[in-house]
CSV table of C-alpha atoms in Angstrom, one decimal:
chain,number,residue,atom,x,y,z
A,161,MET,CA,-2.8,-8.3,-7.3
A,162,ALA,CA,-4.2,-4.6,-7.6
A,163,GLU,CA,-4.5,-2.4,-4.2
A,164,HIS,CA,-7.7,-2.0,-3.1
A,165,PRO,CA,-9.3,1.5,-3.9
A,166,HIS,CA,-9.8,2.4,-0.2
A,167,ALA,CA,-6.1,1.8,0.5
A,168,MET,CA,-4.9,3.6,-2.5
A,169,LEU,CA,-7.2,6.6,-1.4
A,170,VAL,CA,-5.5,6.3,2.4
A,171,ARG,CA,-2.0,6.2,0.6
A,172,LYS,CA,-2.9,9.2,-1.4
A,173,SER,CA,-4.0,11.2,1.9
A,174,TYR,CA,-0.7,10.6,3.3
A,175,GLU,CA,1.1,11.6,0.4
A,176,ALA,CA,-0.5,14.6,0.1
A,177,PHE,CA,-0.3,15.4,3.8
A,178,SER,CA,3.8,14.7,3.7
A,179,ARG,CA,4.1,17.0,0.6
A,180,GLY,CA,2.1,19.8,2.4
A,181,ASP,CA,-0.8,19.7,-0.4
A,182,MET,CA,-3.7,20.6,1.5
A,183,ASP,CA,-5.8,21.3,-1.7
A,184,ALA,CA,-5.1,17.8,-2.7
A,185,LEU,CA,-5.9,16.8,0.6
A,186,ARG,CA,-9.1,18.5,0.7
A,187,GLY,CA,-10.0,17.1,-2.6
A,188,LEU,CA,-9.9,13.5,-1.1
A,189,MET,CA,-12.5,14.2,1.5
A,190,SER,CA,-16.1,14.7,1.8
A,191,ALA,CA,-17.4,18.2,2.2
A,192,ASP,CA,-18.7,17.4,5.9
A,193,ALA,CA,-15.6,15.0,6.7
A,194,THR,CA,-15.0,14.7,10.4
A,195,TYR,CA,-11.3,14.1,12.0
A,196,HIS,CA,-11.0,13.0,16.0
A,197,ALA,CA,-7.9,13.7,17.5
A,198,PRO,CA,-7.5,12.0,20.6
A,199,GLY,CA,-6.2,13.3,24.4
A,200,SER,CA,-6.6,16.6,26.4
A,201,HIS,CA,-3.8,19.0,24.8
A,202,PRO,CA,-5.0,22.1,22.8
A,203,LEU,CA,-5.4,20.8,19.7
A,204,ALA,CA,-7.3,17.6,20.9
A,205,GLY,CA,-10.7,17.5,20.0
A,206,ASP,CA,-13.2,17.0,17.0
A,207,TYR,CA,-12.8,19.0,13.5
A,208,LYS,CA,-15.9,18.8,11.2
A,209,GLY,CA,-16.1,20.1,7.8
A,210,GLN,CA,-13.1,20.2,5.1
A,211,ASP,CA,-12.0,23.6,6.6
A,212,ALA,CA,-12.0,22.7,10.2
A,213,VAL,CA,-9.9,19.2,9.1
A,214,ILE,CA,-7.3,21.3,6.9
A,215,GLY,CA,-7.2,23.8,9.7
A,216,PHE,CA,-6.1,21.3,12.1
A,217,HIS,CA,-3.4,19.7,9.6
A,218,GLU,CA,-1.9,23.5,9.4
A,219,GLN,CA,-1.9,23.6,13.0
A,220,LEU,CA,0.2,20.3,13.6
A,221,ALA,CA,2.6,21.8,10.8
A,222,GLN,CA,2.8,25.4,12.3
A,223,GLU,CA,3.1,23.9,16.1
A,224,SER,CA,5.8,21.3,14.8
A,225,GLY,CA,7.7,23.9,12.9
A,226,GLY,CA,6.8,21.6,9.8
A,227,THR,CA,9.1,18.9,11.7
A,228,MET,CA,6.3,16.3,11.6
A,229,ASP,CA,7.0,13.6,9.4
A,230,ILE,CA,4.4,10.3,9.4
A,231,GLU,CA,5.9,7.3,7.8
A,232,LEU,CA,3.2,5.2,6.8
A,233,ARG,CA,3.9,1.3,7.4
A,234,HIS,CA,0.4,-0.6,6.4
A,235,VAL,CA,-2.9,-0.1,5.2
A,236,LEU,CA,-5.7,-2.5,6.1
A,237,VAL,CA,-9.2,-2.4,4.1
A,238,ASP,CA,-12.3,-4.3,4.8
A,239,GLY,CA,-13.9,-3.5,1.5
A,240,ARG,CA,-17.0,-2.0,3.5
A,241,GLY,CA,-15.9,1.4,3.8
A,242,HIS,CA,-13.2,1.4,6.8
A,243,ALA,CA,-9.3,1.4,6.2
A,244,VAL,CA,-6.7,1.3,9.0
A,245,ALA,CA,-3.5,3.1,8.4
A,246,VAL,CA,-0.6,2.4,10.6
A,247,HIS,CA,2.3,4.8,10.8
A,248,ARG,CA,4.9,6.2,12.7
A,249,VAL,CA,5.1,9.6,13.6
A,250,ARG,CA,7.8,11.9,14.3
A,251,ALA,CA,8.2,15.8,15.1
A,252,GLU,CA,9.7,18.4,17.2
A,253,ARG,CA,8.1,21.4,19.3
A,254,GLN,CA,10.1,23.8,21.8
A,255,GLY,CA,13.1,21.7,21.7
A,256,GLU,CA,11.4,18.6,22.6
A,257,SER,CA,11.3,15.4,20.3
A,258,PHE,CA,8.2,13.2,19.5
A,259,GLU,CA,8.6,10.0,18.1
A,260,GLN,CA,5.2,6.9,18.2
A,261,MET,CA,3.4,4.4,16.5
A,262,ALA,CA,-0.2,5.6,15.5
A,263,CYS,CA,-2.9,5.0,13.5
A,264,TYR,CA,-5.9,6.4,11.8
A,265,VAL,CA,-9.1,4.4,11.4
A,266,PHE,CA,-10.8,5.6,7.8
A,267,ARG,CA,-14.4,5.3,7.3
A,268,ILE,CA,-14.8,5.8,3.3
A,269,VAL,CA,-18.0,6.2,1.4
A,270,GLY,CA,-17.8,6.1,-2.3
A,271,ASP,CA,-14.1,7.7,-3.1
A,272,ARG,CA,-14.2,10.1,-0.2
A,273,ILE,CA,-12.7,10.1,3.2
A,274,THR,CA,-15.7,11.0,5.3
A,275,ASP,CA,-14.1,10.1,9.0
A,276,VAL,CA,-11.1,9.7,10.9
A,277,ASP,CA,-10.2,8.3,14.3
A,278,GLU,CA,-6.9,8.9,15.5
A,279,CYS,CA,-5.1,6.2,17.9
A,280,ILE,CA,-1.4,6.8,19.3
A,281,GLU,CA,0.7,4.5,21.4
A,282,ASP,CA,1.3,6.4,24.2
A,283,LEU,CA,-1.7,9.1,25.0
A,284,GLU,CA,0.0,10.9,28.0
A,285,ALA,CA,3.0,11.5,26.0
A,286,ALA,CA,1.2,12.9,23.2
A,287,ASP,CA,-0.5,15.3,25.5
A,288,ASP,CA,2.3,16.3,27.2
A,289,PHE,CA,4.0,16.9,23.6
A,290,TRP,CA,1.0,19.4,22.3
A,291,ALA,CA,0.4,21.0,25.5
């Protein structure tokens, strides 16, 4: 059975991020895509537009010294433009390690990601790590 196109799109976005291919990631998003990073740490907030979303991902890589690793576990779709991707995230920063389960809730229009909401297993620990 073939994988749903929205699940394939989500997988492509994870693959692009893992390769550090921000041009490929940009090509999967709408021009006005938004990304919502939860928490109260300096990187938390809402990012609007491709440049802002890509800039956020570049900041994550920079802040973690390139150690951020996201292992995709599951992609769930509803066939109506929503997908949930469950993953394990690992990173190191300033001598500290971070590892948690997390997910992204994607909104997809046509063949482009338009919105991503990030959910994290332990928001307080994420705030402490990225502070």
